XYZ file of N, CA and C in Angstrom:
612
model
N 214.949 7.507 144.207
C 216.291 6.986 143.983
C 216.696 6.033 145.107
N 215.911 6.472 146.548
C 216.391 5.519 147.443
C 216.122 4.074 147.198
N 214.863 4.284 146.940
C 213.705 3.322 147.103
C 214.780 2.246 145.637
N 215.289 2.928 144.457
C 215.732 1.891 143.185
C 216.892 0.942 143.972
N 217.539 2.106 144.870
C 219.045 1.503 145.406
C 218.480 0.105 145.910
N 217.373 -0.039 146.803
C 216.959 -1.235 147.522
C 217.215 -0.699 148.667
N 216.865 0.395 149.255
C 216.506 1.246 150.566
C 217.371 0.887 151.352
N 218.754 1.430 150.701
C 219.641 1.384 152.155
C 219.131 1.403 153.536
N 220.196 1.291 154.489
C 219.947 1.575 156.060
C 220.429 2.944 156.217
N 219.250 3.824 156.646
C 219.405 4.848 156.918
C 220.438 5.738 158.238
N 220.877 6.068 158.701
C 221.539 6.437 159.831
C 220.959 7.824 160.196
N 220.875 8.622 161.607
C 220.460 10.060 161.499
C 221.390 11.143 161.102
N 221.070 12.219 160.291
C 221.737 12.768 159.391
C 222.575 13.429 160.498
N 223.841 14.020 159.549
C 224.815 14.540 160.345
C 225.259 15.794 160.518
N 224.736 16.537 158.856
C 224.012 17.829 158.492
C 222.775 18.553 158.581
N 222.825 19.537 158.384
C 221.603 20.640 158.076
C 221.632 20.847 156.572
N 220.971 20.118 155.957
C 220.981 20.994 154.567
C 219.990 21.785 154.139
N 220.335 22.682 153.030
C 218.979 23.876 152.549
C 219.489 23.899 151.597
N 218.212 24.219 151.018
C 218.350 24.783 149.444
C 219.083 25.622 148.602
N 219.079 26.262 147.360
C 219.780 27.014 147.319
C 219.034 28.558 147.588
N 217.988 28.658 147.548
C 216.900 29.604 148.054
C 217.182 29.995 149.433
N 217.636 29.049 150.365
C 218.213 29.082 151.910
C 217.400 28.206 152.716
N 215.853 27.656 152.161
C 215.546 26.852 152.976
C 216.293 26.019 153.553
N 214.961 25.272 154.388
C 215.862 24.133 155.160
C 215.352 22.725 154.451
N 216.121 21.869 154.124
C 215.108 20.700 153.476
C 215.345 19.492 154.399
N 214.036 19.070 154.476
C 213.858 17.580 155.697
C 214.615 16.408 154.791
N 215.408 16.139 155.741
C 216.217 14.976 154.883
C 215.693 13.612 155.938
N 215.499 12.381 155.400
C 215.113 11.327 156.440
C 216.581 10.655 156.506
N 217.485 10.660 156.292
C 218.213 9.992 156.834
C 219.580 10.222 156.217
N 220.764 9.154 156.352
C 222.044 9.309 155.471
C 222.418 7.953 155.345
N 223.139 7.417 154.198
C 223.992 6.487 154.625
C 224.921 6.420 153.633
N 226.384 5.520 153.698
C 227.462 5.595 152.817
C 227.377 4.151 151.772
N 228.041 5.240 150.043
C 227.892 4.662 149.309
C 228.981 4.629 148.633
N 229.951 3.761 147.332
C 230.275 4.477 146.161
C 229.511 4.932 145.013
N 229.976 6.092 145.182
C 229.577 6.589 143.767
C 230.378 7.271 142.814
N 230.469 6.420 141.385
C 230.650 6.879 140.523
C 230.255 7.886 139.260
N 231.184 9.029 138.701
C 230.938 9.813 138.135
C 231.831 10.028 136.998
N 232.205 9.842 135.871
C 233.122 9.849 134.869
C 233.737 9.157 135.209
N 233.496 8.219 134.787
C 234.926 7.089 135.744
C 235.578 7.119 136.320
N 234.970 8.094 137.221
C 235.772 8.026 138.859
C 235.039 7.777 140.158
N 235.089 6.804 140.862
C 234.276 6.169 142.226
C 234.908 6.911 143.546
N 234.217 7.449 144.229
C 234.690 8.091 145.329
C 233.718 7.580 146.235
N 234.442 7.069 147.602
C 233.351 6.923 148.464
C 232.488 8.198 149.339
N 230.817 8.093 149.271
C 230.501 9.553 149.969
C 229.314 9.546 150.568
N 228.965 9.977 151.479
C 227.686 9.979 152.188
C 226.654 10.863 151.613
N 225.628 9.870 151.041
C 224.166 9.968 150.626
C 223.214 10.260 151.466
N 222.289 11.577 151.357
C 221.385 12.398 152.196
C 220.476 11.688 151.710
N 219.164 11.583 151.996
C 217.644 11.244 151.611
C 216.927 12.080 152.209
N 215.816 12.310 151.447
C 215.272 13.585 151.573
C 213.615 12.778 150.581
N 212.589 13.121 150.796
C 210.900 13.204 150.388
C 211.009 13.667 149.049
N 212.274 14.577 148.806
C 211.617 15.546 147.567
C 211.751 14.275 146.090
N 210.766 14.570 144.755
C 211.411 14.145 144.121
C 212.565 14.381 142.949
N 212.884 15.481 142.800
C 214.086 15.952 142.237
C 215.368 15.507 142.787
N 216.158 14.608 142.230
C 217.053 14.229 143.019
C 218.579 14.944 142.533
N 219.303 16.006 143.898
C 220.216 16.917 142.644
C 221.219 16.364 143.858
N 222.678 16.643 143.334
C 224.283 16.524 144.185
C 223.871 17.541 144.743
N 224.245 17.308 145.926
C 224.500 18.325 147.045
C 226.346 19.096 147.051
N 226.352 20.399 147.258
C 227.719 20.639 146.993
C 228.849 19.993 147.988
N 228.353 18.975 148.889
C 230.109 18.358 149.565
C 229.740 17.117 148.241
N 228.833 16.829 147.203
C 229.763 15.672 146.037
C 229.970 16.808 145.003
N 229.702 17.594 144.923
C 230.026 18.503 143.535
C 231.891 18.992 144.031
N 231.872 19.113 145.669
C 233.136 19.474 145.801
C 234.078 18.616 145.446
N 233.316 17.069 146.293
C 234.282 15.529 145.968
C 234.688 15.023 144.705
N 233.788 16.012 144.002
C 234.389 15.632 142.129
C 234.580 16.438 141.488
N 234.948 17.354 141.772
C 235.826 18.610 141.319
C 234.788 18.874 140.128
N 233.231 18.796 140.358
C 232.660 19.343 139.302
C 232.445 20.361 138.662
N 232.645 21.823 139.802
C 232.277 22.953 139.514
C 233.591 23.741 138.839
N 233.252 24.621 138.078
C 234.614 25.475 137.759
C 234.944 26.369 138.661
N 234.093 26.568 139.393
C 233.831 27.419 140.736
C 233.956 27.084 141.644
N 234.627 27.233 142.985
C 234.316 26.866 144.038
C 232.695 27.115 144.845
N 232.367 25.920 145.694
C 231.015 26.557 146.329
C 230.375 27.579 147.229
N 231.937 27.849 147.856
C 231.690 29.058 148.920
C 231.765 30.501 147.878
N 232.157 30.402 146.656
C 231.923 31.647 146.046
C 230.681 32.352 145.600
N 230.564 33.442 146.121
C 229.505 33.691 145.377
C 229.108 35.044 144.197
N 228.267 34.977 143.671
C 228.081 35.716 142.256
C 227.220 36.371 141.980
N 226.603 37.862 142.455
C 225.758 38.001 142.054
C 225.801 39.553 141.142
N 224.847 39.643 140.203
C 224.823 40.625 139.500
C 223.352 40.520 138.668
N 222.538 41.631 139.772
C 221.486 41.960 139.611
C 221.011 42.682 139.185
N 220.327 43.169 138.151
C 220.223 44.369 137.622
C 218.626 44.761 137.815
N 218.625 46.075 138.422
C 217.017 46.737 138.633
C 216.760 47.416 137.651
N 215.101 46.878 137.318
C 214.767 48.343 136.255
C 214.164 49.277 136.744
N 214.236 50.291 136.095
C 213.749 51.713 136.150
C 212.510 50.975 136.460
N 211.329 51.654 137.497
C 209.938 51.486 137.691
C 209.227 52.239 136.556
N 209.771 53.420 136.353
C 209.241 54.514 135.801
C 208.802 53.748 134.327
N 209.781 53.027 134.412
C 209.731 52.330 132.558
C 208.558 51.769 132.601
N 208.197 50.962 133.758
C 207.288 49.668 133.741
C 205.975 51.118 133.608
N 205.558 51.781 134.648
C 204.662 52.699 134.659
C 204.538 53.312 133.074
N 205.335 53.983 132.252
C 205.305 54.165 130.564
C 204.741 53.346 130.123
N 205.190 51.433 130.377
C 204.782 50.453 129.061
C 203.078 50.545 129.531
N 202.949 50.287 130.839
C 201.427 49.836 131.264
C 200.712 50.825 132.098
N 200.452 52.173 131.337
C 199.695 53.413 131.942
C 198.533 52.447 132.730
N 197.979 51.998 132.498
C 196.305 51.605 133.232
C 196.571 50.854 134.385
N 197.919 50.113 133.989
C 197.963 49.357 135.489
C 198.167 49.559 136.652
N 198.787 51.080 136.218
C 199.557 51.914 137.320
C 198.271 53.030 137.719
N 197.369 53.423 136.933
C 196.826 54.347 137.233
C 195.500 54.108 138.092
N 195.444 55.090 139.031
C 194.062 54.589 140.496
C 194.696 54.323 140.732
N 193.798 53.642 142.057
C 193.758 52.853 143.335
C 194.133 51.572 142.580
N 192.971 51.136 141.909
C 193.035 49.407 141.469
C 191.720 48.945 142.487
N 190.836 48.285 142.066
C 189.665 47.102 142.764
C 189.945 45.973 142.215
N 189.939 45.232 143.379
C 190.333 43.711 142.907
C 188.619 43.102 142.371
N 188.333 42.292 141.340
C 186.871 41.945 140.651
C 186.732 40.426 141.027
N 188.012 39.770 141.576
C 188.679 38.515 141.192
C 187.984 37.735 142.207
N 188.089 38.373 143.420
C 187.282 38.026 144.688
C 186.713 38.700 145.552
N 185.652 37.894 146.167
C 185.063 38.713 147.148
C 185.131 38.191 148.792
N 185.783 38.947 149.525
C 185.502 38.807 151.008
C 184.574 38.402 151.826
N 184.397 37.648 152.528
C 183.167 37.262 153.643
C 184.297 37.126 155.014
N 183.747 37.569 155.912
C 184.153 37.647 157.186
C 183.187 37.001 158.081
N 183.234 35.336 158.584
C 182.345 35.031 159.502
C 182.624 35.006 160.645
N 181.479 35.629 161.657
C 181.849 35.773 162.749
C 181.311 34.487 163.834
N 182.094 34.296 164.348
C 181.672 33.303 165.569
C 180.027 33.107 166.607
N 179.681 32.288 166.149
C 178.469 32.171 167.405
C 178.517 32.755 168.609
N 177.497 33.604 168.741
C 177.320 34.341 170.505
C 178.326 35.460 170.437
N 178.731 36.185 169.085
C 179.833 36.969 169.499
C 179.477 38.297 169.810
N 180.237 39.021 170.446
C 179.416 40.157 170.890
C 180.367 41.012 170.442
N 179.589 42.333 170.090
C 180.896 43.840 169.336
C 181.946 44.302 170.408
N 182.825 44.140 169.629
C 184.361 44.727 170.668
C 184.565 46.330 169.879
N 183.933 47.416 171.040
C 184.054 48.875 170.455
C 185.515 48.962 171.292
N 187.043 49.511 170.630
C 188.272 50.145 171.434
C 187.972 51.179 171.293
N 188.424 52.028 172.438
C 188.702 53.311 172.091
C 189.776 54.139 171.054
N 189.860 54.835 170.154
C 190.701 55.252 169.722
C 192.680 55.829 170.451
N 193.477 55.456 169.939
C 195.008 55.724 170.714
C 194.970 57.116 170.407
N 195.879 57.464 171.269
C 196.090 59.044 171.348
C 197.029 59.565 170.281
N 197.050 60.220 169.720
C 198.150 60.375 168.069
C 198.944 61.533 168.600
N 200.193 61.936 168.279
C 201.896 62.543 168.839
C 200.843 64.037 168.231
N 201.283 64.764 168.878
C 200.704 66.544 168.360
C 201.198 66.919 166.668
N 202.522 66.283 166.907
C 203.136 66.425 165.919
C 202.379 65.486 164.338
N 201.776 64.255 164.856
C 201.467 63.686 163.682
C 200.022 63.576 163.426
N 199.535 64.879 164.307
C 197.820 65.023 163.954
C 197.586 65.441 162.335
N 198.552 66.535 162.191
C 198.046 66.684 160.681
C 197.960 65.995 159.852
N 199.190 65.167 159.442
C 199.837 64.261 158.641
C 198.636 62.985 158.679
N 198.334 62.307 159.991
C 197.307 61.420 160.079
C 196.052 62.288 159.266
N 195.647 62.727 159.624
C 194.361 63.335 159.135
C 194.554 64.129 157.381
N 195.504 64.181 157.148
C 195.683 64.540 155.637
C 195.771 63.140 154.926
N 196.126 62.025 155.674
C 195.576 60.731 154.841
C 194.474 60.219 155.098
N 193.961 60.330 156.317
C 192.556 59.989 156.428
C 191.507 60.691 155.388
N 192.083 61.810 154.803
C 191.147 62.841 153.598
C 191.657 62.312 152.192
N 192.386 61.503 152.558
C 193.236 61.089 151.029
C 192.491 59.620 150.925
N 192.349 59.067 152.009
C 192.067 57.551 151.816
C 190.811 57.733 151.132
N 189.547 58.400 152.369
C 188.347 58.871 151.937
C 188.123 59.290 150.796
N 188.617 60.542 149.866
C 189.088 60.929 148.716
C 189.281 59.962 147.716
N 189.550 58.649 147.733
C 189.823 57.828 147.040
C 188.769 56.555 146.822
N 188.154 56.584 148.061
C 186.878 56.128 148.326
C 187.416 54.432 148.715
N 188.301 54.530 149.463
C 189.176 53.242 150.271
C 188.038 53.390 151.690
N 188.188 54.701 151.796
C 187.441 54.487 153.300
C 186.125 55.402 153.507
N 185.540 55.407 154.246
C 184.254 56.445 154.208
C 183.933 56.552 155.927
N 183.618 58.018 156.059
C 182.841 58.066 157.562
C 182.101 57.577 158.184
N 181.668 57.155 159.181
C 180.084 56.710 159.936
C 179.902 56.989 161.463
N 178.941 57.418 161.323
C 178.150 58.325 162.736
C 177.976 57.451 163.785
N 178.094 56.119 163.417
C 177.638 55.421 164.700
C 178.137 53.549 163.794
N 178.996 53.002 164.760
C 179.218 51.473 164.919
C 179.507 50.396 166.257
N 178.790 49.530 165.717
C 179.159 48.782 167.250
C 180.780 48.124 167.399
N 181.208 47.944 165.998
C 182.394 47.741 166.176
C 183.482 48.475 166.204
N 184.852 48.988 166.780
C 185.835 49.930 166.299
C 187.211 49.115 166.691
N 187.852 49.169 165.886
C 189.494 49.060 166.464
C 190.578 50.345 166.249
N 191.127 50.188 166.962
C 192.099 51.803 167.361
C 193.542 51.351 165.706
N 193.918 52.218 165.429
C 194.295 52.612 164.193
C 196.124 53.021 164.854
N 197.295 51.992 164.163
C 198.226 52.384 164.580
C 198.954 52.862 163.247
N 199.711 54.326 163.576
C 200.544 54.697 162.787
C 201.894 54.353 162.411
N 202.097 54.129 161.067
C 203.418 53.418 160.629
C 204.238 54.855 159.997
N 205.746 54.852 160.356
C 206.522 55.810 159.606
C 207.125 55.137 158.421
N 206.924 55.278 157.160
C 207.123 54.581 155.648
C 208.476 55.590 155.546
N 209.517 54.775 154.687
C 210.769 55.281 154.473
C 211.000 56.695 153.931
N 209.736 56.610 153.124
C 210.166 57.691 152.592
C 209.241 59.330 153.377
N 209.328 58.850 154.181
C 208.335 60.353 155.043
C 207.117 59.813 155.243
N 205.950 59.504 154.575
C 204.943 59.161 154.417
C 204.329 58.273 155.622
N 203.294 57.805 155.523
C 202.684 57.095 157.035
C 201.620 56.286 156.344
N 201.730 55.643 156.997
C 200.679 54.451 157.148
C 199.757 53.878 157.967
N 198.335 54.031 158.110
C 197.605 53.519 158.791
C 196.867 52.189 158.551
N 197.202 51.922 159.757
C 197.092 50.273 159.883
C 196.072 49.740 161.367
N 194.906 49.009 161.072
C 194.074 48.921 161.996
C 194.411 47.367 162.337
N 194.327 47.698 164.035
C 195.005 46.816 165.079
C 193.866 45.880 165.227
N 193.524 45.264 165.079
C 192.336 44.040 164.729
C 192.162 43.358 165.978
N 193.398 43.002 166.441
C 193.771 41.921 167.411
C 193.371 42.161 168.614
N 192.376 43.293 168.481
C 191.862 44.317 169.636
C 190.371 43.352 170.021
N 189.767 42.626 169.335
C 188.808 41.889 169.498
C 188.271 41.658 168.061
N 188.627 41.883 166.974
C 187.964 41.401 165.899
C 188.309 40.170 165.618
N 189.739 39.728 165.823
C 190.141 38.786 164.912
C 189.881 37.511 165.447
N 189.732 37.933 166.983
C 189.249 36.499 167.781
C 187.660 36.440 167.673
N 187.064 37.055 167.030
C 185.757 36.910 166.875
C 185.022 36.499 165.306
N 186.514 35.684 164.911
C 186.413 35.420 163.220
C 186.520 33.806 162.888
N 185.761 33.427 162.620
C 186.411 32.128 161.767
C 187.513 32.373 161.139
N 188.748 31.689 161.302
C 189.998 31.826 160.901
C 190.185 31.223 159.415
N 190.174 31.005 158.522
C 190.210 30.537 157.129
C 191.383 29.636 156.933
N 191.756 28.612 157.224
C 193.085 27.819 157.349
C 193.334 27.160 155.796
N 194.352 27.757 155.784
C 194.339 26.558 154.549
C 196.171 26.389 154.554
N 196.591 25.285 154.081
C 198.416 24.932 154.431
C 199.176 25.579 153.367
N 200.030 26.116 153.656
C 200.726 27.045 152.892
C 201.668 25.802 152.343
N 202.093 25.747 151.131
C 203.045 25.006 150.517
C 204.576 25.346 151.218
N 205.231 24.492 150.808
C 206.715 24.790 151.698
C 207.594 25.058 150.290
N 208.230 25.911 150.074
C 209.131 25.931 148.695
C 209.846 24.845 148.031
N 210.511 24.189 148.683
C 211.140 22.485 148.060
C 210.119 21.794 148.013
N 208.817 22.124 148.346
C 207.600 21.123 147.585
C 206.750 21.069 146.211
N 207.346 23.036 146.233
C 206.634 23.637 145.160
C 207.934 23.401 143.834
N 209.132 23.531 144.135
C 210.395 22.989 143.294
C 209.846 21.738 142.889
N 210.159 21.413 143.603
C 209.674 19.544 143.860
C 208.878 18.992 142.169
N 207.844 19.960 142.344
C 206.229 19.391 141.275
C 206.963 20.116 139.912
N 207.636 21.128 139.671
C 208.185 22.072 138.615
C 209.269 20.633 137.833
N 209.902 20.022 138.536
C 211.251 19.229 138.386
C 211.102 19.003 136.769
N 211.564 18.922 135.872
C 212.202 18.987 134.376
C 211.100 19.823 133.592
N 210.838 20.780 134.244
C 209.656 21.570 133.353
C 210.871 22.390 132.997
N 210.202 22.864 131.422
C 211.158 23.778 130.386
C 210.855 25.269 130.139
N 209.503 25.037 130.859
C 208.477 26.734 130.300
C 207.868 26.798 131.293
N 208.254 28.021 132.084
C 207.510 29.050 132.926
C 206.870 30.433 132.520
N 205.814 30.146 132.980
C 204.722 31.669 132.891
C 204.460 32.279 133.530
């Protein structure tokens, strides 16, 4: 839209704007225009921004009394479903563990790397049982299995889950993770992923 106007002169913006999600969206610049809307011209300062969806920002939705609503109001009414329901419609999806078939893991390790054995952390008296009644549950499930002898180990930190329950979670950062090819790949930014969707009618 900038680019049709004949690329105004930009000025540096004077706001922060974000989405309605809460991001933050990179705007390149601002500058002042009229713009008309039902035959009414109000003068107002135009954001520019990369994305290509081009929507009113709410200080022109305010400047033209578009909304029936004000913008600082807000509305929500969310309704949760029962889980239990979802578990009824789709017994299999819910039932097990679950193995993912979809992909498979490779972990490469760095040239010249040598095994980082930690010692195991010391666990509260109190949460020896509890640890070790999931360590028989994990095993039991065949998530995890014993071994008599490894060159590698990382020490295992316990999480308290809301509802009583615990969670074990292995501390990596102990020497595994620096001994990994890191797998980089750029995470999309949400107003980029909006962005490509712009007048689509059907989501799946």
């Amino acid at each position: 839209m900038w680019k049709q106007l004949g690329k105004p002169y930009l000025t540096p913006v004077t706001v922060r704007a974000k989405a309605a999600s809460g991001d933050v969206l990179r705007l390149e610049g601002e500058f002042i225009a009229n713009v008309s809307i039902a035959n009414r011209t109000k003068r107002a300062t135009i954001r520019v921004s990369k994305m290509e969806l081009a929507l009113l920002g709410a200080d022109m939705v305010n400047l033209f009394a578009l909304g029936t609503i004000p913008m600082d109001n807000f509305c929500n009414n969310i309704k949760e479903a029962d889980p239990r329901s979802w578990e009824e419609k789709f017994p299999s999806v819910f039932h097990g563990t679950g193995i993912c078939t979809k992909a498979s893991v490779h972990l490469q390790l760095r040239k010249d790397t040598r095994p980082v054995f930690r010692p195991k952390r010391p666990v509260a008296y109190a949460m020896e049982e509890i640890v070790n009644k999931e360590l028989d549950r994990l095993e039991g499930l065949g998530i995890i299995s014993p071994v008599d002898y490894s060159d590698w180990a990382a020490p295992v930190v316990v999480v308290r889950k809301a509802n009583g329950q615990i969670r074990l979670c292995g501390d990596y950062s102990t020497g595994l993770n620096a001994a990994l090819h890191p797998h980089e790949y750029p995470l999309p930014l949400p107003q980029d992923i909006f962005s490509k969707v712009a007048r689509c009618k059907i989501f799946t």
